[in-house]
PDB file of C-alpha atoms in Angstrom:
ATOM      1  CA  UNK A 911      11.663  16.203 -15.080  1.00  0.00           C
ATOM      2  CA  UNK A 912       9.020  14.049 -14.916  1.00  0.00           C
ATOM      3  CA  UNK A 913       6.987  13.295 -11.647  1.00  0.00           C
ATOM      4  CA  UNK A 914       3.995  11.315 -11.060  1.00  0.00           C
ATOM      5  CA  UNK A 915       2.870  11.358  -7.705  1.00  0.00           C
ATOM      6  CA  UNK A 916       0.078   9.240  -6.476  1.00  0.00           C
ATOM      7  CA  UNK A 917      -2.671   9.519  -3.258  1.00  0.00           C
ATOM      8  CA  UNK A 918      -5.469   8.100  -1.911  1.00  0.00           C
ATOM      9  CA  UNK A 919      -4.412   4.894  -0.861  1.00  0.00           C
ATOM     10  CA  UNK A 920      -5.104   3.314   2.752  1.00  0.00           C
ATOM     11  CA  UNK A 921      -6.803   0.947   5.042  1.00  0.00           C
ATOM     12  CA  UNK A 922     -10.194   0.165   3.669  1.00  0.00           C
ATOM     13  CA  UNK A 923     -12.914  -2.454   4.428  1.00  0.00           C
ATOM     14  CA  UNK A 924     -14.041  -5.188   1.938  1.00  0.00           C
ATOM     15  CA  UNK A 925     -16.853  -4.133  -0.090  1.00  0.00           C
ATOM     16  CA  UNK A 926     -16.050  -0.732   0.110  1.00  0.00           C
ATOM     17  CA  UNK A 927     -14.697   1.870  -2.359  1.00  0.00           C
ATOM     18  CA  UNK A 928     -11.718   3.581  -3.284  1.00  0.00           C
ATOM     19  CA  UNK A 929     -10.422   6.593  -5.080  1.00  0.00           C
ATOM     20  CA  UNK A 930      -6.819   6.991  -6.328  1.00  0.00           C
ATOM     21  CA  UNK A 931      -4.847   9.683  -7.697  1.00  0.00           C
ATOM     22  CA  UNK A 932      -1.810  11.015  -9.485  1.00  0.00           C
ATOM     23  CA  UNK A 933      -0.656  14.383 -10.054  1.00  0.00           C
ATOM     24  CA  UNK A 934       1.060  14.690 -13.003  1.00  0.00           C
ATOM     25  CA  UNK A 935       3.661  16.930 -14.163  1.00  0.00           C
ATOM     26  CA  UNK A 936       6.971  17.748 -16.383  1.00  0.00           C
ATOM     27  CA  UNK A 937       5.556  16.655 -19.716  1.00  0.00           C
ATOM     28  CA  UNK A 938       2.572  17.454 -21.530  1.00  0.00           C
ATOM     29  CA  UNK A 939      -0.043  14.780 -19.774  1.00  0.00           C
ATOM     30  CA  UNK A 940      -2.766  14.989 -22.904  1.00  0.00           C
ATOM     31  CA  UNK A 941       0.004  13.422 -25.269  1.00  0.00           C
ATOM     32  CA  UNK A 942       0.055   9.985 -23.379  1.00  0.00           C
ATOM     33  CA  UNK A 943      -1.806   7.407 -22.606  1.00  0.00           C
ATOM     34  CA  UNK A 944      -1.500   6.593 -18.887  1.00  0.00           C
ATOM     35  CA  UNK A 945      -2.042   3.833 -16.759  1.00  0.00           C
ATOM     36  CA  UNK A 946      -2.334   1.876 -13.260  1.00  0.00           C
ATOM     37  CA  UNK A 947      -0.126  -1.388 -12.180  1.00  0.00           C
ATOM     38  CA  UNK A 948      -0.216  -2.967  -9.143  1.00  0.00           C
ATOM     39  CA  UNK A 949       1.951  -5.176  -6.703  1.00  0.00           C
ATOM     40  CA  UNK A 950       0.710  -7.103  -4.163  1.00  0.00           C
ATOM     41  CA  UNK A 951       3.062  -7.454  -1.277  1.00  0.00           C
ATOM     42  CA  UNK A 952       5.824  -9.621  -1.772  1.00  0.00           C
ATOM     43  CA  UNK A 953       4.480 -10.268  -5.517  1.00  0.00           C
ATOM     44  CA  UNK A 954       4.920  -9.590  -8.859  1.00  0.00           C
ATOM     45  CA  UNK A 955       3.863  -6.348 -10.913  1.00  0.00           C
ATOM     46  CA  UNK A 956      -0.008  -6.627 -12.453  1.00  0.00           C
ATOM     47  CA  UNK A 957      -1.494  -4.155 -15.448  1.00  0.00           C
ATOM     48  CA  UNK A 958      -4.899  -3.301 -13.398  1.00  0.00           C
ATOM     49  CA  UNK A 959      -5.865   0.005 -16.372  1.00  0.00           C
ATOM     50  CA  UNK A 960      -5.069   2.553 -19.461  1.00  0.00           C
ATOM     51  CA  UNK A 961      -6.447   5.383 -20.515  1.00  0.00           C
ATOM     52  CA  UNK A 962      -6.102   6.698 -23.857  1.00  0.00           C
ATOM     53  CA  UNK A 963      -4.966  10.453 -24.352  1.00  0.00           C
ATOM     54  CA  UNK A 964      -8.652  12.306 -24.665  1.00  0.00           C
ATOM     55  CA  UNK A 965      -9.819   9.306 -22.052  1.00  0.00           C
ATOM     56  CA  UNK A 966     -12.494   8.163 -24.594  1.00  0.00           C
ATOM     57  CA  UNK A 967     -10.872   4.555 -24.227  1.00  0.00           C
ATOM     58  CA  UNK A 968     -10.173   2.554 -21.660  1.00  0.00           C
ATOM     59  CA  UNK A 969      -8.899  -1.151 -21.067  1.00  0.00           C
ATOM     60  CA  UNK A 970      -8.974  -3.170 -17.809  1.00  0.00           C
ATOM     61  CA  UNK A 971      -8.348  -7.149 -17.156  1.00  0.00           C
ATOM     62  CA  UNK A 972     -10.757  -9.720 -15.871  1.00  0.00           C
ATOM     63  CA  UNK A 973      -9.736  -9.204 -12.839  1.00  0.00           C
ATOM     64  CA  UNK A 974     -10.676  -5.741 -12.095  1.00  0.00           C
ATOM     65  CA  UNK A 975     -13.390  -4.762 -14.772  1.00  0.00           C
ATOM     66  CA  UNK A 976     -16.587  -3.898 -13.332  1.00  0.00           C
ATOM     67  CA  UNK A 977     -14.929  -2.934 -10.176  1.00  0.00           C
ATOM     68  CA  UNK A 978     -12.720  -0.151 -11.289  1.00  0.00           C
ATOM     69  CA  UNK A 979     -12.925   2.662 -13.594  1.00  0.00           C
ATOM     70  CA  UNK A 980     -10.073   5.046 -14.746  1.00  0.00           C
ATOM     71  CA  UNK A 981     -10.196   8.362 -15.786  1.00  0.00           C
ATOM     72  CA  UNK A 982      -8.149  11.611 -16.327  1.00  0.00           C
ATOM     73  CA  UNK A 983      -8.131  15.363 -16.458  1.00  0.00           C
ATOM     74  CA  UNK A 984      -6.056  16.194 -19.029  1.00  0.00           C
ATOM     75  CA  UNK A 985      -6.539  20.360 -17.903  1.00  0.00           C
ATOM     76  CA  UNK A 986      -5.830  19.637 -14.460  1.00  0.00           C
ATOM     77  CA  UNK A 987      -2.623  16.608 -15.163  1.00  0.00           C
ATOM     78  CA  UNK A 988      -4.467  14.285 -13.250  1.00  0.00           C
ATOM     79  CA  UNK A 989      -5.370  10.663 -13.600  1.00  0.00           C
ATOM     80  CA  UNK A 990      -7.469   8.603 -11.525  1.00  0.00           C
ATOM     81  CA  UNK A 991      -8.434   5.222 -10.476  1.00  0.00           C
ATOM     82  CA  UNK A 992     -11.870   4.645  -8.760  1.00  0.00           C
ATOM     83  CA  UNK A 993     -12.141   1.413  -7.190  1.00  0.00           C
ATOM     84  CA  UNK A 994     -15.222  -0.501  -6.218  1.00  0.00           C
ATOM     85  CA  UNK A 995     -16.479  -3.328  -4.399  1.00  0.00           C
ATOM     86  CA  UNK A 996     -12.725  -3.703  -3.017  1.00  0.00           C
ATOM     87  CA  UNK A 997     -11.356  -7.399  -2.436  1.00  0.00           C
ATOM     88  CA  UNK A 998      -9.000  -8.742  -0.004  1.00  0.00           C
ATOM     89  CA  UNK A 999      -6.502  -9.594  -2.941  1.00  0.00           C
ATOM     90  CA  UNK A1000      -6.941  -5.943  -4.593  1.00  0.00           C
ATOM     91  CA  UNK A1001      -4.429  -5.009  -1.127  1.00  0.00           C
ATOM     92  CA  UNK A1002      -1.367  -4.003  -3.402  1.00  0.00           C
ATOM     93  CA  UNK A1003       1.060  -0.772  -4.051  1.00  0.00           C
ATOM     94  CA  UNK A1004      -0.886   0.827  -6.757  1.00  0.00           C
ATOM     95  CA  UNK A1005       1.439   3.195  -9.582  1.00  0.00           C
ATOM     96  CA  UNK A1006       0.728   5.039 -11.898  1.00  0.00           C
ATOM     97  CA  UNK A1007       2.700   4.767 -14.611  1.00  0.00           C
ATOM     98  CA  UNK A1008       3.270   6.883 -17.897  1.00  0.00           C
ATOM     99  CA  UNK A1009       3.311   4.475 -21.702  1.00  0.00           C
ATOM    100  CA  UNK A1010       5.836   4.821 -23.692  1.00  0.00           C
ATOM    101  CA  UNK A1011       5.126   7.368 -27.267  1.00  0.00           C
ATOM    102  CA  UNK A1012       5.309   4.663 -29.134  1.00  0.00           C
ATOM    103  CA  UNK A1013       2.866   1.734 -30.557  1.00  0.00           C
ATOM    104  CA  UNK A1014       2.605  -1.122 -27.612  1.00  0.00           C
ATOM    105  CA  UNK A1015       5.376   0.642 -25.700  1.00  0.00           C
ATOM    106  CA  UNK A1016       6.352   0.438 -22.416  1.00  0.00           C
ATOM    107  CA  UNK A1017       6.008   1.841 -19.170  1.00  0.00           C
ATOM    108  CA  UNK A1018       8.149   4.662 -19.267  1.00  0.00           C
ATOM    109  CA  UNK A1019       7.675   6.202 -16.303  1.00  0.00           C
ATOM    110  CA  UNK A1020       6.365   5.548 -12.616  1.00  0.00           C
ATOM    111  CA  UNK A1021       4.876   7.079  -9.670  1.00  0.00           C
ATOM    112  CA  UNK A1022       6.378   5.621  -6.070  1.00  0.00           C
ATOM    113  CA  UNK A1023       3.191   4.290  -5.543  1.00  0.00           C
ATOM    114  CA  UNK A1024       0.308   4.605  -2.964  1.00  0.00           C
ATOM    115  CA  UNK A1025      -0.281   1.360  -0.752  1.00  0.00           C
ATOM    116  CA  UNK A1026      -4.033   0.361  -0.744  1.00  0.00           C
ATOM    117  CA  UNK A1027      -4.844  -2.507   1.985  1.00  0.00           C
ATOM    118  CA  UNK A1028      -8.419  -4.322   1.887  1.00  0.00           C
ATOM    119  CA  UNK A1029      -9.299  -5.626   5.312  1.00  0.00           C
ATOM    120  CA  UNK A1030     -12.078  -5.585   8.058  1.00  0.00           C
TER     121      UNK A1030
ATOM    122  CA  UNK B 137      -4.189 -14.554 -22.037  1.00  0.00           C
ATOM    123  CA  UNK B 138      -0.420 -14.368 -22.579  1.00  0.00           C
ATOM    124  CA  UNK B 139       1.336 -15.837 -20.397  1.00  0.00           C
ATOM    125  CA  UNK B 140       5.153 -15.091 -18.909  1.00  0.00           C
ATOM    126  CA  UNK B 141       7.833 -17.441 -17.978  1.00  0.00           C
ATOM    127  CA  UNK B 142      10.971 -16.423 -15.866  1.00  0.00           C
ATOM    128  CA  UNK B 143      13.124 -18.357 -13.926  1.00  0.00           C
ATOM    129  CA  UNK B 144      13.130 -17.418 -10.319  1.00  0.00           C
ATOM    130  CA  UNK B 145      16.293 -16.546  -9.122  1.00  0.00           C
ATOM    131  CA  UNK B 146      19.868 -16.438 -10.915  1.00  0.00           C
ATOM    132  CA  UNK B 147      22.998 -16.089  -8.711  1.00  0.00           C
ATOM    133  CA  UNK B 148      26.262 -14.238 -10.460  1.00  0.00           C
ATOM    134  CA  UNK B 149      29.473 -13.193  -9.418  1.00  0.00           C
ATOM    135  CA  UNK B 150      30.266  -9.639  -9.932  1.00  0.00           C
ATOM    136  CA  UNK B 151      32.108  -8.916 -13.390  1.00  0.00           C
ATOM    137  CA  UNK B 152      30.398 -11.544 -15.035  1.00  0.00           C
ATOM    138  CA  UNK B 153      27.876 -11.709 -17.722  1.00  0.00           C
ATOM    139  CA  UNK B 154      24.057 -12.883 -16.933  1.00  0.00           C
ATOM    140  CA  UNK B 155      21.169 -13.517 -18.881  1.00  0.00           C
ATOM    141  CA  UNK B 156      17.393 -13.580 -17.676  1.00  0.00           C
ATOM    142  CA  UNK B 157      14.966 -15.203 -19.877  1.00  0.00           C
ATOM    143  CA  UNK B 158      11.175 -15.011 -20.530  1.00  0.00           C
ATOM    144  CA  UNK B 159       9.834 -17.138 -22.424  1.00  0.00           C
ATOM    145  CA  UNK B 160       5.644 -16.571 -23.566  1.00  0.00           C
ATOM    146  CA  UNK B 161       3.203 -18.706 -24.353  1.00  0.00           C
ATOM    147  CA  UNK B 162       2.497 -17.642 -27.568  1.00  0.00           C
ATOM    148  CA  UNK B 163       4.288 -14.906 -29.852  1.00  0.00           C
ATOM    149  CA  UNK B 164       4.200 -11.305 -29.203  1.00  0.00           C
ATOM    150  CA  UNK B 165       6.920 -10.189 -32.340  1.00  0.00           C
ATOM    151  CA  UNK B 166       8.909  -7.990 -31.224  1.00  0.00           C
ATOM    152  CA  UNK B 167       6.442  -6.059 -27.797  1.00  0.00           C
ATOM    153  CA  UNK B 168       8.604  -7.105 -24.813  1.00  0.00           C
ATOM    154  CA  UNK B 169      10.035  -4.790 -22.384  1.00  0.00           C
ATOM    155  CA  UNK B 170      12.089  -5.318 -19.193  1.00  0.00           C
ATOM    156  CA  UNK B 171      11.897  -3.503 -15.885  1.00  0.00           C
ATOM    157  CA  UNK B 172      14.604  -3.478 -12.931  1.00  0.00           C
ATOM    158  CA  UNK B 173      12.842  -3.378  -9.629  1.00  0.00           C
ATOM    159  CA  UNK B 174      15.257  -2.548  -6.587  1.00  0.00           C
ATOM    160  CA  UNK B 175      13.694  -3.122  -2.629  1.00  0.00           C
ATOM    161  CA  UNK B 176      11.428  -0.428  -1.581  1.00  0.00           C
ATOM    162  CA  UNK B 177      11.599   0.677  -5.341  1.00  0.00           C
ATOM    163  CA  UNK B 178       9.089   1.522  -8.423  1.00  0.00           C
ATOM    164  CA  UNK B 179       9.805  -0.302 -11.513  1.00  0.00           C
ATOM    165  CA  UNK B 180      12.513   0.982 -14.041  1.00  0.00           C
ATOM    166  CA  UNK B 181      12.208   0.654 -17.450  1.00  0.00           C
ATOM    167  CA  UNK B 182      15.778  -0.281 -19.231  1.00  0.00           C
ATOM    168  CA  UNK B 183      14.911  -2.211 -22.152  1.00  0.00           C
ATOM    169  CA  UNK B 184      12.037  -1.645 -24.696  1.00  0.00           C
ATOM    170  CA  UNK B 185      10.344  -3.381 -27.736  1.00  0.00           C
ATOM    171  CA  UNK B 186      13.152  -6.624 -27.344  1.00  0.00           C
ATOM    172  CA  UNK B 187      16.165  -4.596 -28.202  1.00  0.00           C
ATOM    173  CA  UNK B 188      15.480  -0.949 -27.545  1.00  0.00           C
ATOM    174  CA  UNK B 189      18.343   0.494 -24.831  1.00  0.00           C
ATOM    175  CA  UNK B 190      16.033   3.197 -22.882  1.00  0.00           C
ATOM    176  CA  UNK B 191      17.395   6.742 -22.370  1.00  0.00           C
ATOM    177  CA  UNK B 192      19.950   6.610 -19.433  1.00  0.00           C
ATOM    178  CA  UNK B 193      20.342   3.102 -18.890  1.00  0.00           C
ATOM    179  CA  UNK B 194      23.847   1.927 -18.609  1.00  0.00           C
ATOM    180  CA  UNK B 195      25.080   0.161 -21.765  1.00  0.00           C
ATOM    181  CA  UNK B 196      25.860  -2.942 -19.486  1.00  0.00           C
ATOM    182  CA  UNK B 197      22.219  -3.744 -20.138  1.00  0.00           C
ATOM    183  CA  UNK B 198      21.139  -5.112 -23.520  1.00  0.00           C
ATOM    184  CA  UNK B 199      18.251  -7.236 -24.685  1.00  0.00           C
ATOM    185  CA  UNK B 200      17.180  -9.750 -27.662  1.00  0.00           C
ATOM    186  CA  UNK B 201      14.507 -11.955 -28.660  1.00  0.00           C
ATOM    187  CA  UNK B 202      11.578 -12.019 -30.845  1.00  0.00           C
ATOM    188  CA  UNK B 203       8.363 -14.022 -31.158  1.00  0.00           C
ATOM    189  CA  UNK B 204       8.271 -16.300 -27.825  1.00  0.00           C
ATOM    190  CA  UNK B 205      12.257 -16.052 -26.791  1.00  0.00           C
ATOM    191  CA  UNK B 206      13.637 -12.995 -24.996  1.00  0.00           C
ATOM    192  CA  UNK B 207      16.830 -12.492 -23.057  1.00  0.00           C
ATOM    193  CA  UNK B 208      18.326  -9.584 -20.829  1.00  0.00           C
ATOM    194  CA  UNK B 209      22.071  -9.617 -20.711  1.00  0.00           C
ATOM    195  CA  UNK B 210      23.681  -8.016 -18.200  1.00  0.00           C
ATOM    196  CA  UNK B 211      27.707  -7.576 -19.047  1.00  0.00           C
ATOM    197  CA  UNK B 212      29.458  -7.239 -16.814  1.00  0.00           C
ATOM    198  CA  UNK B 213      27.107  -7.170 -13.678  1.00  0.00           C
ATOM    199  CA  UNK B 214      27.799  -4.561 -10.967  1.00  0.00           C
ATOM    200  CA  UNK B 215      26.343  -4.867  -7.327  1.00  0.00           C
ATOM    201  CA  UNK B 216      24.431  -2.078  -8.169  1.00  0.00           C
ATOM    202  CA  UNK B 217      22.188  -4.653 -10.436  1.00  0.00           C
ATOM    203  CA  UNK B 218      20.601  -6.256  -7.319  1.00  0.00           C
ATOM    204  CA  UNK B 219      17.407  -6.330  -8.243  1.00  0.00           C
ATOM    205  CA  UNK B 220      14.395  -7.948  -9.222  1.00  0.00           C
ATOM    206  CA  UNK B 221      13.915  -8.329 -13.154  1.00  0.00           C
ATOM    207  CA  UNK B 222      10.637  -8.302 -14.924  1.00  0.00           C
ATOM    208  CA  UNK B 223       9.584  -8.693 -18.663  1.00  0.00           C
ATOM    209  CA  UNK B 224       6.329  -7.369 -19.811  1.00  0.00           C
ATOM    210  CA  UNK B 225       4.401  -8.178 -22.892  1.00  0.00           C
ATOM    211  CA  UNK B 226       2.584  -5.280 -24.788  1.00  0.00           C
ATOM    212  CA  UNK B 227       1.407  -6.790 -27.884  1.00  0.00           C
ATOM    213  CA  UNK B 228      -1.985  -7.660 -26.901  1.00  0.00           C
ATOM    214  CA  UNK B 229      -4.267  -7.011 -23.625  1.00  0.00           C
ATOM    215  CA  UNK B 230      -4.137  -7.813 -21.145  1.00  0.00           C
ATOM    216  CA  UNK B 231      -0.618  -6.452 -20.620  1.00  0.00           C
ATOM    217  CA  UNK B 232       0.742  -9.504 -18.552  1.00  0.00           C
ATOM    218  CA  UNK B 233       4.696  -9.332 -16.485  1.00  0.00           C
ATOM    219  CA  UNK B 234       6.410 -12.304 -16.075  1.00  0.00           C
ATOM    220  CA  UNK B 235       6.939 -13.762 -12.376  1.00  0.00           C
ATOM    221  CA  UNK B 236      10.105 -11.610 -12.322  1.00  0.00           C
ATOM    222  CA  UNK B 237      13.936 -12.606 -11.852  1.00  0.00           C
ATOM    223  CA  UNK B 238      15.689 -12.398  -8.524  1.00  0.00           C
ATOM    224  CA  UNK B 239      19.364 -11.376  -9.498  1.00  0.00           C
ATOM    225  CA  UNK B 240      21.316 -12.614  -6.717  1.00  0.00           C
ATOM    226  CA  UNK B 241      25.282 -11.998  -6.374  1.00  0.00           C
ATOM    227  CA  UNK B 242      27.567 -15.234  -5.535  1.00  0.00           C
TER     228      UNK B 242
END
């Protein structure tokens, strides 16, 4: 079965930084790319990263490049999301989510999510 | 970037047949998928690439649409389908959802 379990998320000051996690397991994690949405509260899903499967590519939007960098460990199932210079609208739900095996696939799979709130 | 039209909210009586739209801004062939998104829930995949029925999804659930058009149909709709609805464009980044779909029962 296939779990993704994030951590790391909680009450953190503007400015500051950030790191998130997710343990993967019940599928071979170095066969997929992997990624990080997020939902603000009471809003909408938003694509904040992917990884490719060595991690030798990445992809972010405006919104978040610069800031946040995503990485994996493909020995130890992990992925990560390390998150900088934190905003008042980066408070969301962060998941981590699992792309489909196919070309510009889906999000097959996802974490429950780890809520990461930006105030003073 | 490409951007993703849904209407809000759609009410429907139970046993009937509904159908969410999402409509982008420019084409994206065939890369649309569609997530269900119950309260206190993580996304679902149930449709892939337009068409594509994902692995354990109720056959109830079918999609359609290429280029800028894309519909879920839901047929016939069970209360278990109260959810929020959201299409998501992979062919180019940045991966944009739509607004999302508020399925609402009459």
């Amino acid at each position: 079965e296939v779990q993704l379990v994030e951590s790391g998320g909680g009450l953190v000051q503007p400015g500051r930084s950030l790191k998130l996690s997710c343990a993967a397991s019940g599928f071979t994690f170095s066969n997929y790319y992997m990624a990080w949405v997020r939902q603000a509260p009471k809003k909408g899903l938003e694509w904040v990263a992917t990884i490719s499967t060595s991690g030798s590519r990445t992809y972010y939007p405006d919104s978040v490049k610069g800031r946040f960098t995503i990485s994996r460990d493909n020995a130890k199932s992990s992925l990560y999301l390390q998150m900088n210079s934190l905003k008042s609208e980066d408070t969301a739900t962060y998941y981590c989510a699992r792309q489909q095996f196919i070309t510009k696939g889906g999000f097959a799979y996802w974490g429950q999510g780890t809520l990461v709130t930006v105030s003073s | 970037d490409t951007v993703l039209t849904q209407s809000p909210a759609l009410a429907v009586s139970l046993g009937q047949r509904v159908t969410i739209s999402c409509r982008a801004s420019k084409s994206v062939s065939t890369y649309m998928h569609w997530y269900q998104q119950k309260s206190g829930q993580q996304p679902k995949l149930l449709i892939y690439s337009a068409s594509n029925l994902e692995s354990g999804v109720p056959s109830r659930f079918s999609g359609s649409g290429s280029g800028t058009d894309f519909t879920l149909t839901i047929d016939p709709v069970e209360a278990d389908d109260i959810a929020n609805y959201y299409c998501q464009q992979s062919n180019e980044l940045p991966f944009t959802f739509g607004s999302g779909t508020k399925l609402e029962i009459k």
